[in-house]
């Protein structure tokens, strides 16, 4: 941390400290517009050239009573001059717009952390709603923090006194005041947000002006008051050059599936039933009518996958999507898809279970359901994105496998990835390899269950193709002809063929790459949304000279061909999972390697520290 | 992939062209044989290329029908045929998609999908083989089995009150509702043809005899000798007359349907005239409730109203979107929201 | 475990006895608050020991109601409340079992269970909070959303035609069908009480305002100022009169319902007299279809017929079996068929 | 095999050979009454004091065309003077009533086997239906067998010529003729069957007489004709003394559940939707009204388990039952049962999958679905019966665990067990320990999610209990209070508590016992319906001096506490499964032992020989 004097004419009462990375959490009532303040800060920092990572913390309740604890909504943004992979463990700065927000978020703020509160909201009623016996601003329960009491509401209304807005409208602007203050504190420009305000409220100039005024007021408050002795500057990060946008995992997923349909030249069909946290993907795809995307909001998850299987039979790029409980309902129909061997992608944005569990919280608890949640031997392929932007590429990969191998593929995302966001280097469509649907058309050679020797895939013969009329279904099929068969030897053969086909996919699975040492010491093996924390924790541990390396699985079934060899090369293997050790079990069973687990099932992602501590425990 | 307009003949296909190479495997004497035969007979009449026809079924004896049709076919899982058919039709509106189902498949495990495929008015032909029993699983009662019926699973008689398939369909906003009998080849063919001609979800209940587990379930009113007196074949625009002697009729007396004897004062003009196109489904609902011995059982088309179909609406939305916003370009979507460049 | 006959008061319970210790968590202004309040108000009237009351729900905003009732409660999984309630009632007929559900919970994912619980006539009270939207998942359209509605999941407008919950219920052989409004506390209390008094499956649709995602969905005819003129409160045995001035009525003109202005020739005697006990459900079905602006929307009890309930029939079968065959003795069953002794 | 001359006055044209064990297969058209002939032979042999084991082979088709290959129905009965555990690999005798029966069954008959055919049925049409180009009785394609051509139809009609029965009725009796012939051939008395005929056709004396006449005619045909040079005698077996009946696995299962309800003093509630091969259990339980059993034929499997969960909430002994595809549909609701922690038994009579698969064929393919087929971490207990009669005891065990630990328990049977039959030593109810529902009743101490420290079970507080009003559901529960909780630490704790509770059950799981050597050599580890073949194969291998032992798992989750130690004590472990190695994977993952698999997924049980060969391959 280096102090520097700013080259500027007018005298600066406040010095500027340069920081590598800062994490801010905006917290307030659902009504306070914290998501908005957070996303605006994110965009501005991105445009300013930082690497960024964010995570919203939206209340489970639809709209809990104003000022209540369950009503608190938060948004955390981390911005840095280095590459970052997570929104940060703990905030450096907490902006608390009311007592409830303070109560629910303070525990995450490290002692010595910067705490900005809207003191105007710390009144009797709000304190009671937040179950505060005494006003924490009055007693010294906060003395461990660098507390700044700002009368945000009052200052905001004063600034907007003659804006011509109603009291309620004025109060709604106070998130902009808080945002402005943070912009000043981290030496940010206001124009990105100013433009956004103008777009958003263009039709309503008064409101637009009000918001801009509040934003400026907050900024100037920081600049002019003597309250803050220092403010900060986080320099540009060195990022891969190119055009970026901020994207959430669910957005990236929707775009990935859309792109896959373009690559295959087949329309995308999405059969789904709304469920948190997967619904966003339905909302996104429903907007893409002009791409020929067909979204079918089914009566339930069974109808959703049924419709997708029907669409796949018809030659569409068929997708169904849900979260854990919905995947359970799709179990039987996934078995049908395994038997009829049609391309199908099943998206599961995992949430905390079992049962309804905690719908808005994240988890990796559906892996074994994805692997085994069906009657009989019914293997499917499984892929899992590692980051929000990775969802785009893995979504395409899912369809690539599904179409090439004529098989259901489960796309295993989670709430943390789906709702979290990060910068996305916008890809160039023309560089992406096409997907070949390779429909059967030749009656002379057509046999419904004859297989491509290279992939073991059967032909995709869609209705409307002359002289390929045939019948498929859920009863066991005779090899080659696809007729119904109860023959004992045939069944044993088909069971093994279906398994072998999934194993064949390994030829398209890139070998597992290790970041760090290619052998010796500890290997931290992860899959899915733990990528960010594992990468960061391992980098830090290595920086401290620890002999530890990291590897990450994107293909969960089949696993990379070299996984066994890789595991053998290390003294120990650690597998952090947001479950009780589901992938660990699969790896142990397959390779008989004594993989150690780090498991946390709290509905929250791991913190970098949690992984670092475990590493320290294992390699000292 | 070929598309054809309804009714316009394509090549010259015959019944035999629709017989698959699979050996038919129903119990000798099963009513399903006739339904299959009539279905194969009606196909050439429709004038669609064979490759554009798809039969989709769930599980049950009835649901094996697709194997015996030399068209595209999908023998899916229990109760879900309507969902697969909906997805296929939405994806490929030019296909003629038929759903074959049973009283258990459509009304027990598949009841919800039936409700929704009907309300959405997906352009399908749904043929329910109603034998008032679970045949394939060897004789448990079904949602249409009569109250008190003793079966393997109800040795003391059922305590579930049966559903009326047509009432359920009308309650679910069905746009086409009809009923026929396995044994009446001529009427069945005509009804299947009407179902096909209707744009939208066509729901046809066929009384089907399961001679093994529920023999004669409908004989009381479908037996040749009594059929004319115990059933009424509805005809659009015609007064409701029935009886071997065509001497009986149906009258709406205030809020009630009643059977009247024609003659001495009662004339055709007193009778209810069948209007299958009534916007309000309530009279069709009334007709769906007619039961022997109080009333003759209604056969034929009870309701046929024209409504936009789900699949065409879906296609139109896409066409309109493209017309209004232009063909989608990935770049526009990729670049939504704020972007920034890193040099 | 205590049992009580309907209507006979037990101790003196008040509304407060039915308020649980859980903080109510709906959006401020949500119609569910009123439904909860009326439900808590009606409980003491029923005269049942609190421990004999159970509320079972699926998933949805509405389905959180059981947490706020100080009775036994089960907030189950989406769409399945009716199945859990059926099992509980079959196992414990002496309990008063209430089902709280939403338009998505009951008619989308739960549609099949609704059909079957109604046809079986399990003695439950089923209260459907119809807000014509998926509230909990933040605003997708539901099976009751009007055609063309733009929502998060239908940015170009829906292409699904909505279901009429009461028509579905009547099509499924429901024995009790009623409708009320969240905002009309008095009518809602009376309706809930009627539902409880009915032996069998009572189905009550309540128009419920979701002021966040579907505000004012029913305002056009339920708003205080217009309600009297745009809805009709059905009363058994009474002619169908409505209007602020009680000057309008409903007449059955041949096969059609029509609104008539009373006076100049038209008198009460010309009007349809409401008979909720009609054996034939067709007129009730007709009433369930009445929609503003063509007709006033029907409120109150459309249908209430007495039929043996599933749970009592089940109990009786057991009692009869025991009376006829004697209490079961395991030995008899163990030794069924041929046995032999090995020395 | 010792020859003996029968002490009897009248001269015997045919000598009597004594045999240890004989296996007969009756095969004919579905209409030929083969199941009946088979069960009658079974009962008579049982009454005669043999140990017996049977397996029916019923056609998949409802009623395929008469004389067609899919229309063939078979019944195999094995009877012995020693304890036996299987219906035998291959028949010693094949009775073929028509060409189709010969065609479909001949492959199983070892060369030199006894082949009795009804030559009258070998006519043009029937041969065509059976796809025989030439009449196998005419060419010498059968010369490898001891072929007996008996004009069964003709002899039977002649015998019944003046019975007053119609031609059709007479023809229906020919199974009795065949049965009579077999009775003579194996020196059996006719009276058991004679009595049965009198009971069955009492109301119809003509038919009764006809059947008896046919039975006698068959017997005398054997006795009087010179056709058979020898006939046989299988002496009594030394069986545990007591009262026996023949029972199928599904019957035993139904009786076990009924008994459990008596032991618990709570009514049994069965919610189910018909499905092969589980439907029999519904049919059985529906008969038990006078025991207060309530059967609910639901609209689907989801409603079935839903109703059972409701009944369990109400204090009934709640059961739901199905086969694989139905278990898939129950997945989501099982998760709910895990969350609400109520006693529930879920029966799965496994059949060949995936999807609809081969409904009438057996498999062990649902184990991993039972373990993991739900979203999130949702552990359940799993038990599996080893034999048809063991179904009775394991059914009781399932409820014992479910009630004591307030948890769903999956009872994993299969089609082979369910449809197969064996003698059942009728138990003495009074010797069975009771099951204590232990309802909560005390408002002072009641907390919905407080746990019994010994079992970690929560209280079972049923509606109707004053002042215990409380609310349960599928959202995560706060420890102790059971209120809805989104608290991170609480979720992690509850996930681990639910897992720990299932692990606790191990205290009620008997240690695994090994039959054979307590260490060294090969251990053959099995579960479920492979018990019989494994036991027999290992006994035979040991008789040949091979160092091999056997152990069988009845509790699949949790596994016996000593399993790990047991595995370590052997050089190698072999696990035969009718799947691709599902239990093997669990054991490998848990104990890191390189268990070898023997896997066959043909819809059929293993033969003893298949296991013996694998043993030979491993231990030479
Ligand atoms: C998920 C599932 N549950 C149950 C079954 C068993 N099953 C197959 S068909 C059927 C009912 C058949 O009745 P219906 O639909 O009336 O057809 P039918 O045989 O009478 O023509 C049942 C219960 C199954 N195959 N799959
Ligand atoms: C199996 C399953 N699918 C989907 C969901 C997500 N979900 C919860 S409630 C709901 C619909 C709620 O609508 P409604 O029943 O009308 O209740 P409301 O919130 O409007 O009162 C949905 C789709 C779920 N919880 N479980
Ligand atoms: S069981 Fe009944 S419905 Fe099935 S094939 Fe046989 S006769 Fe037909
Ligand atoms: S979202 Fe709508 S229904 Fe749900 S609580 Fe809020 S207002 Fe009520
Ligand atoms: Mg049927
Ligand atoms: Mg709703």
PDB file of C-alpha atoms in Angstrom, chain D residues 282-457:
ATOM      1  CA  UNK D 282     -51.330 -54.289  -3.369  1.00  0.00           C
ATOM      2  CA  UNK D 283     -53.643 -57.178  -4.241  1.00  0.00           C
ATOM      3  CA  UNK D 284     -52.624 -59.016  -1.079  1.00  0.00           C
ATOM      4  CA  UNK D 285     -52.941 -56.076   1.294  1.00  0.00           C
ATOM      5  CA  UNK D 286     -56.293 -55.060  -0.207  1.00  0.00           C
ATOM      6  CA  UNK D 287     -57.646 -58.356   1.127  1.00  0.00           C
ATOM      7  CA  UNK D 288     -56.712 -57.533   4.710  1.00  0.00           C
ATOM      8  CA  UNK D 289     -59.549 -55.118   5.502  1.00  0.00           C
ATOM      9  CA  UNK D 290     -60.456 -56.992   8.643  1.00  0.00           C
ATOM     10  CA  UNK D 291     -56.988 -56.168   9.974  1.00  0.00           C
ATOM     11  CA  UNK D 292     -57.803 -52.493   9.535  1.00  0.00           C
ATOM     12  CA  UNK D 293     -55.359 -52.271   6.624  1.00  0.00           C
ATOM     13  CA  UNK D 294     -56.100 -49.259   4.440  1.00  0.00           C
ATOM     14  CA  UNK D 295     -55.030 -49.514   0.819  1.00  0.00           C
ATOM     15  CA  UNK D 296     -55.135 -46.403  -1.333  1.00  0.00           C
ATOM     16  CA  UNK D 297     -54.798 -46.993  -5.086  1.00  0.00           C
ATOM     17  CA  UNK D 298     -53.468 -43.596  -6.015  1.00  0.00           C
ATOM     18  CA  UNK D 299     -53.618 -41.798  -9.375  1.00  0.00           C
ATOM     19  CA  UNK D 300     -49.843 -42.114  -9.730  1.00  0.00           C
ATOM     20  CA  UNK D 301     -46.712 -42.933  -7.754  1.00  0.00           C
ATOM     21  CA  UNK D 302     -46.317 -39.387  -6.510  1.00  0.00           C
ATOM     22  CA  UNK D 303     -49.806 -39.384  -5.053  1.00  0.00           C
ATOM     23  CA  UNK D 304     -49.091 -42.826  -3.633  1.00  0.00           C
ATOM     24  CA  UNK D 305     -46.101 -41.698  -1.597  1.00  0.00           C
ATOM     25  CA  UNK D 306     -47.784 -38.396  -0.794  1.00  0.00           C
ATOM     26  CA  UNK D 307     -50.710 -40.246   0.729  1.00  0.00           C
ATOM     27  CA  UNK D 308     -48.315 -42.427   2.709  1.00  0.00           C
ATOM     28  CA  UNK D 309     -46.466 -39.396   4.055  1.00  0.00           C
ATOM     29  CA  UNK D 310     -49.799 -37.923   5.091  1.00  0.00           C
ATOM     30  CA  UNK D 311     -50.808 -41.156   6.794  1.00  0.00           C
ATOM     31  CA  UNK D 312     -47.457 -41.279   8.578  1.00  0.00           C
ATOM     32  CA  UNK D 313     -47.956 -37.702   9.774  1.00  0.00           C
ATOM     33  CA  UNK D 314     -51.245 -39.021  11.147  1.00  0.00           C
ATOM     34  CA  UNK D 315     -49.569 -41.853  13.052  1.00  0.00           C
ATOM     35  CA  UNK D 316     -50.242 -44.796  10.764  1.00  0.00           C
ATOM     36  CA  UNK D 317     -47.614 -47.337   9.783  1.00  0.00           C
ATOM     37  CA  UNK D 318     -47.180 -45.897   6.322  1.00  0.00           C
ATOM     38  CA  UNK D 319     -45.992 -47.829   3.317  1.00  0.00           C
ATOM     39  CA  UNK D 320     -45.703 -47.071  -0.372  1.00  0.00           C
ATOM     40  CA  UNK D 321     -44.614 -49.584  -2.955  1.00  0.00           C
ATOM     41  CA  UNK D 322     -43.642 -49.739  -6.595  1.00  0.00           C
ATOM     42  CA  UNK D 323     -40.976 -50.858  -9.048  1.00  0.00           C
ATOM     43  CA  UNK D 324     -38.074 -48.911 -10.585  1.00  0.00           C
ATOM     44  CA  UNK D 325     -39.871 -46.381 -12.771  1.00  0.00           C
ATOM     45  CA  UNK D 326     -42.242 -45.635  -9.924  1.00  0.00           C
ATOM     46  CA  UNK D 327     -39.364 -45.165  -7.505  1.00  0.00           C
ATOM     47  CA  UNK D 328     -37.977 -42.568  -9.901  1.00  0.00           C
ATOM     48  CA  UNK D 329     -41.271 -40.692  -9.717  1.00  0.00           C
ATOM     49  CA  UNK D 330     -41.218 -40.806  -5.929  1.00  0.00           C
ATOM     50  CA  UNK D 331     -37.767 -39.215  -5.763  1.00  0.00           C
ATOM     51  CA  UNK D 332     -38.853 -35.715  -4.871  1.00  0.00           C
ATOM     52  CA  UNK D 333     -41.310 -36.867  -2.213  1.00  0.00           C
ATOM     53  CA  UNK D 334     -38.739 -39.172  -0.611  1.00  0.00           C
ATOM     54  CA  UNK D 335     -36.659 -36.030  -0.155  1.00  0.00           C
ATOM     55  CA  UNK D 336     -39.609 -34.462   1.652  1.00  0.00           C
ATOM     56  CA  UNK D 337     -39.843 -37.506   3.932  1.00  0.00           C
ATOM     57  CA  UNK D 338     -36.126 -37.135   4.671  1.00  0.00           C
ATOM     58  CA  UNK D 339     -36.670 -33.494   5.618  1.00  0.00           C
ATOM     59  CA  UNK D 340     -39.768 -34.022   7.786  1.00  0.00           C
ATOM     60  CA  UNK D 341     -38.210 -37.125   9.371  1.00  0.00           C
ATOM     61  CA  UNK D 342     -41.328 -39.257   9.580  1.00  0.00           C
ATOM     62  CA  UNK D 343     -41.393 -43.074   9.543  1.00  0.00           C
ATOM     63  CA  UNK D 344     -42.028 -44.359   6.025  1.00  0.00           C
ATOM     64  CA  UNK D 345     -41.251 -47.585   4.217  1.00  0.00           C
ATOM     65  CA  UNK D 346     -40.800 -47.512   0.453  1.00  0.00           C
ATOM     66  CA  UNK D 347     -40.915 -50.889  -1.255  1.00  0.00           C
ATOM     67  CA  UNK D 348     -39.205 -51.305  -4.619  1.00  0.00           C
ATOM     68  CA  UNK D 349     -39.634 -54.660  -6.316  1.00  0.00           C
ATOM     69  CA  UNK D 350     -36.899 -54.125  -8.873  1.00  0.00           C
ATOM     70  CA  UNK D 351     -37.300 -55.044 -12.529  1.00  0.00           C
ATOM     71  CA  UNK D 352     -35.061 -54.789 -15.573  1.00  0.00           C
ATOM     72  CA  UNK D 353     -34.372 -51.199 -16.594  1.00  0.00           C
ATOM     73  CA  UNK D 354     -33.594 -48.553 -17.637  1.00  0.00           C
ATOM     74  CA  UNK D 355     -36.917 -46.851 -18.379  1.00  0.00           C
ATOM     75  CA  UNK D 356     -39.750 -49.324 -18.986  1.00  0.00           C
ATOM     76  CA  UNK D 357     -37.065 -51.898 -19.732  1.00  0.00           C
ATOM     77  CA  UNK D 358     -38.363 -55.460 -19.394  1.00  0.00           C
ATOM     78  CA  UNK D 359     -41.128 -55.253 -16.788  1.00  0.00           C
ATOM     79  CA  UNK D 360     -41.421 -58.981 -16.124  1.00  0.00           C
ATOM     80  CA  UNK D 361     -37.680 -59.560 -15.812  1.00  0.00           C
ATOM     81  CA  UNK D 362     -35.555 -59.229 -12.684  1.00  0.00           C
ATOM     82  CA  UNK D 363     -32.612 -56.910 -11.916  1.00  0.00           C
ATOM     83  CA  UNK D 364     -30.709 -55.258  -9.057  1.00  0.00           C
ATOM     84  CA  UNK D 365     -30.378 -51.990 -10.929  1.00  0.00           C
ATOM     85  CA  UNK D 366     -32.099 -49.631  -8.494  1.00  0.00           C
ATOM     86  CA  UNK D 367     -29.603 -49.697  -5.618  1.00  0.00           C
ATOM     87  CA  UNK D 368     -27.889 -46.431  -6.511  1.00  0.00           C
ATOM     88  CA  UNK D 369     -31.220 -44.800  -7.283  1.00  0.00           C
ATOM     89  CA  UNK D 370     -32.345 -45.847  -3.813  1.00  0.00           C
ATOM     90  CA  UNK D 371     -29.139 -44.434  -2.304  1.00  0.00           C
ATOM     91  CA  UNK D 372     -28.873 -41.188  -4.248  1.00  0.00           C
ATOM     92  CA  UNK D 373     -31.951 -40.566  -6.347  1.00  0.00           C
ATOM     93  CA  UNK D 374     -32.898 -37.259  -4.736  1.00  0.00           C
ATOM     94  CA  UNK D 375     -31.758 -33.650  -4.759  1.00  0.00           C
ATOM     95  CA  UNK D 376     -29.345 -32.549  -2.069  1.00  0.00           C
ATOM     96  CA  UNK D 377     -27.923 -34.658   0.718  1.00  0.00           C
ATOM     97  CA  UNK D 378     -30.861 -36.916   1.509  1.00  0.00           C
ATOM     98  CA  UNK D 379     -29.748 -40.156   3.124  1.00  0.00           C
ATOM     99  CA  UNK D 380     -32.213 -42.988   3.730  1.00  0.00           C
ATOM    100  CA  UNK D 381     -31.878 -46.491   5.172  1.00  0.00           C
ATOM    101  CA  UNK D 382     -31.981 -49.438   2.764  1.00  0.00           C
ATOM    102  CA  UNK D 383     -32.666 -53.103   3.480  1.00  0.00           C
ATOM    103  CA  UNK D 384     -32.854 -56.017   1.053  1.00  0.00           C
ATOM    104  CA  UNK D 385     -34.354 -59.490   1.543  1.00  0.00           C
ATOM    105  CA  UNK D 386     -32.246 -62.473   0.509  1.00  0.00           C
ATOM    106  CA  UNK D 387     -34.942 -65.035  -0.277  1.00  0.00           C
ATOM    107  CA  UNK D 388     -38.685 -65.232  -0.821  1.00  0.00           C
ATOM    108  CA  UNK D 389     -39.392 -66.142   2.803  1.00  0.00           C
ATOM    109  CA  UNK D 390     -36.795 -63.672   4.078  1.00  0.00           C
ATOM    110  CA  UNK D 391     -39.032 -60.951   2.646  1.00  0.00           C
ATOM    111  CA  UNK D 392     -41.263 -61.465   5.674  1.00  0.00           C
ATOM    112  CA  UNK D 393     -38.548 -60.723   8.212  1.00  0.00           C
ATOM    113  CA  UNK D 394     -36.917 -57.910   6.293  1.00  0.00           C
ATOM    114  CA  UNK D 395     -40.288 -56.195   5.810  1.00  0.00           C
ATOM    115  CA  UNK D 396     -40.688 -56.123   9.578  1.00  0.00           C
ATOM    116  CA  UNK D 397     -37.097 -54.926   9.973  1.00  0.00           C
ATOM    117  CA  UNK D 398     -37.817 -52.064   7.573  1.00  0.00           C
ATOM    118  CA  UNK D 399     -40.607 -50.744   9.776  1.00  0.00           C
ATOM    119  CA  UNK D 400     -38.594 -51.347  12.929  1.00  0.00           C
ATOM    120  CA  UNK D 401     -35.917 -48.993  11.627  1.00  0.00           C
ATOM    121  CA  UNK D 402     -38.377 -46.509  10.129  1.00  0.00           C
ATOM    122  CA  UNK D 403     -40.286 -46.106  13.385  1.00  0.00           C
ATOM    123  CA  UNK D 404     -37.312 -46.101  15.733  1.00  0.00           C
ATOM    124  CA  UNK D 405     -35.305 -43.601  13.679  1.00  0.00           C
ATOM    125  CA  UNK D 406     -38.198 -41.636  12.133  1.00  0.00           C
ATOM    126  CA  UNK D 407     -36.835 -42.057   8.666  1.00  0.00           C
ATOM    127  CA  UNK D 408     -37.749 -43.330   5.243  1.00  0.00           C
ATOM    128  CA  UNK D 409     -36.485 -46.874   4.690  1.00  0.00           C
ATOM    129  CA  UNK D 410     -36.280 -48.395   1.240  1.00  0.00           C
ATOM    130  CA  UNK D 411     -37.120 -52.098   1.029  1.00  0.00           C
ATOM    131  CA  UNK D 412     -35.300 -53.385  -2.033  1.00  0.00           C
ATOM    132  CA  UNK D 413     -36.795 -56.609  -3.362  1.00  0.00           C
ATOM    133  CA  UNK D 414     -36.786 -57.785  -6.980  1.00  0.00           C
ATOM    134  CA  UNK D 415     -38.940 -59.627  -9.482  1.00  0.00           C
ATOM    135  CA  UNK D 416     -37.109 -62.893  -8.934  1.00  0.00           C
ATOM    136  CA  UNK D 417     -37.780 -62.834  -5.192  1.00  0.00           C
ATOM    137  CA  UNK D 418     -41.253 -61.430  -5.574  1.00  0.00           C
ATOM    138  CA  UNK D 419     -42.505 -64.038  -8.024  1.00  0.00           C
ATOM    139  CA  UNK D 420     -40.373 -66.978  -6.853  1.00  0.00           C
ATOM    140  CA  UNK D 421     -41.598 -69.215  -4.059  1.00  0.00           C
ATOM    141  CA  UNK D 422     -40.168 -71.504  -1.410  1.00  0.00           C
ATOM    142  CA  UNK D 423     -41.325 -73.222   1.783  1.00  0.00           C
ATOM    143  CA  UNK D 424     -41.867 -70.844   4.673  1.00  0.00           C
ATOM    144  CA  UNK D 425     -41.576 -71.997   8.258  1.00  0.00           C
ATOM    145  CA  UNK D 426     -44.678 -70.291   9.602  1.00  0.00           C
ATOM    146  CA  UNK D 427     -43.493 -68.027  12.434  1.00  0.00           C
ATOM    147  CA  UNK D 428     -44.995 -67.717  15.899  1.00  0.00           C
ATOM    148  CA  UNK D 429     -46.231 -64.145  16.147  1.00  0.00           C
ATOM    149  CA  UNK D 430     -45.849 -64.088  19.917  1.00  0.00           C
ATOM    150  CA  UNK D 431     -42.074 -64.535  19.610  1.00  0.00           C
ATOM    151  CA  UNK D 432     -41.613 -61.366  17.570  1.00  0.00           C
ATOM    152  CA  UNK D 433     -40.487 -58.281  19.525  1.00  0.00           C
ATOM    153  CA  UNK D 434     -42.998 -55.382  19.444  1.00  0.00           C
ATOM    154  CA  UNK D 435     -42.378 -52.054  17.679  1.00  0.00           C
ATOM    155  CA  UNK D 436     -42.895 -48.981  19.868  1.00  0.00           C
ATOM    156  CA  UNK D 437     -44.384 -45.991  18.026  1.00  0.00           C
ATOM    157  CA  UNK D 438     -43.471 -43.887  21.066  1.00  0.00           C
ATOM    158  CA  UNK D 439     -45.712 -40.933  20.211  1.00  0.00           C
ATOM    159  CA  UNK D 440     -44.898 -37.581  21.791  1.00  0.00           C
ATOM    160  CA  UNK D 441     -47.594 -36.395  24.185  1.00  0.00           C
ATOM    161  CA  UNK D 442     -45.978 -34.059  26.718  1.00  0.00           C
ATOM    162  CA  UNK D 443     -46.333 -30.364  25.820  1.00  0.00           C
ATOM    163  CA  UNK D 444     -43.866 -29.439  28.534  1.00  0.00           C
ATOM    164  CA  UNK D 445     -40.932 -31.141  26.840  1.00  0.00           C
ATOM    165  CA  UNK D 446     -42.063 -31.198  23.198  1.00  0.00           C
ATOM    166  CA  UNK D 447     -39.775 -29.625  20.612  1.00  0.00           C
ATOM    167  CA  UNK D 448     -40.463 -30.723  17.010  1.00  0.00           C
ATOM    168  CA  UNK D 449     -36.796 -31.158  16.080  1.00  0.00           C
ATOM    169  CA  UNK D 450     -35.264 -32.066  19.420  1.00  0.00           C
ATOM    170  CA  UNK D 451     -33.521 -35.420  19.098  1.00  0.00           C
ATOM    171  CA  UNK D 452     -33.248 -38.598  21.067  1.00  0.00           C
ATOM    172  CA  UNK D 453     -29.491 -38.701  21.787  1.00  0.00           C
ATOM    173  CA  UNK D 454     -29.329 -42.455  21.286  1.00  0.00           C
ATOM    174  CA  UNK D 455     -31.071 -42.560  17.899  1.00  0.00           C
ATOM    175  CA  UNK D 456     -31.005 -38.895  16.841  1.00  0.00           C
ATOM    176  CA  UNK D 457     -34.710 -39.416  16.051  1.00  0.00           C
TER     177      UNK D 457
END
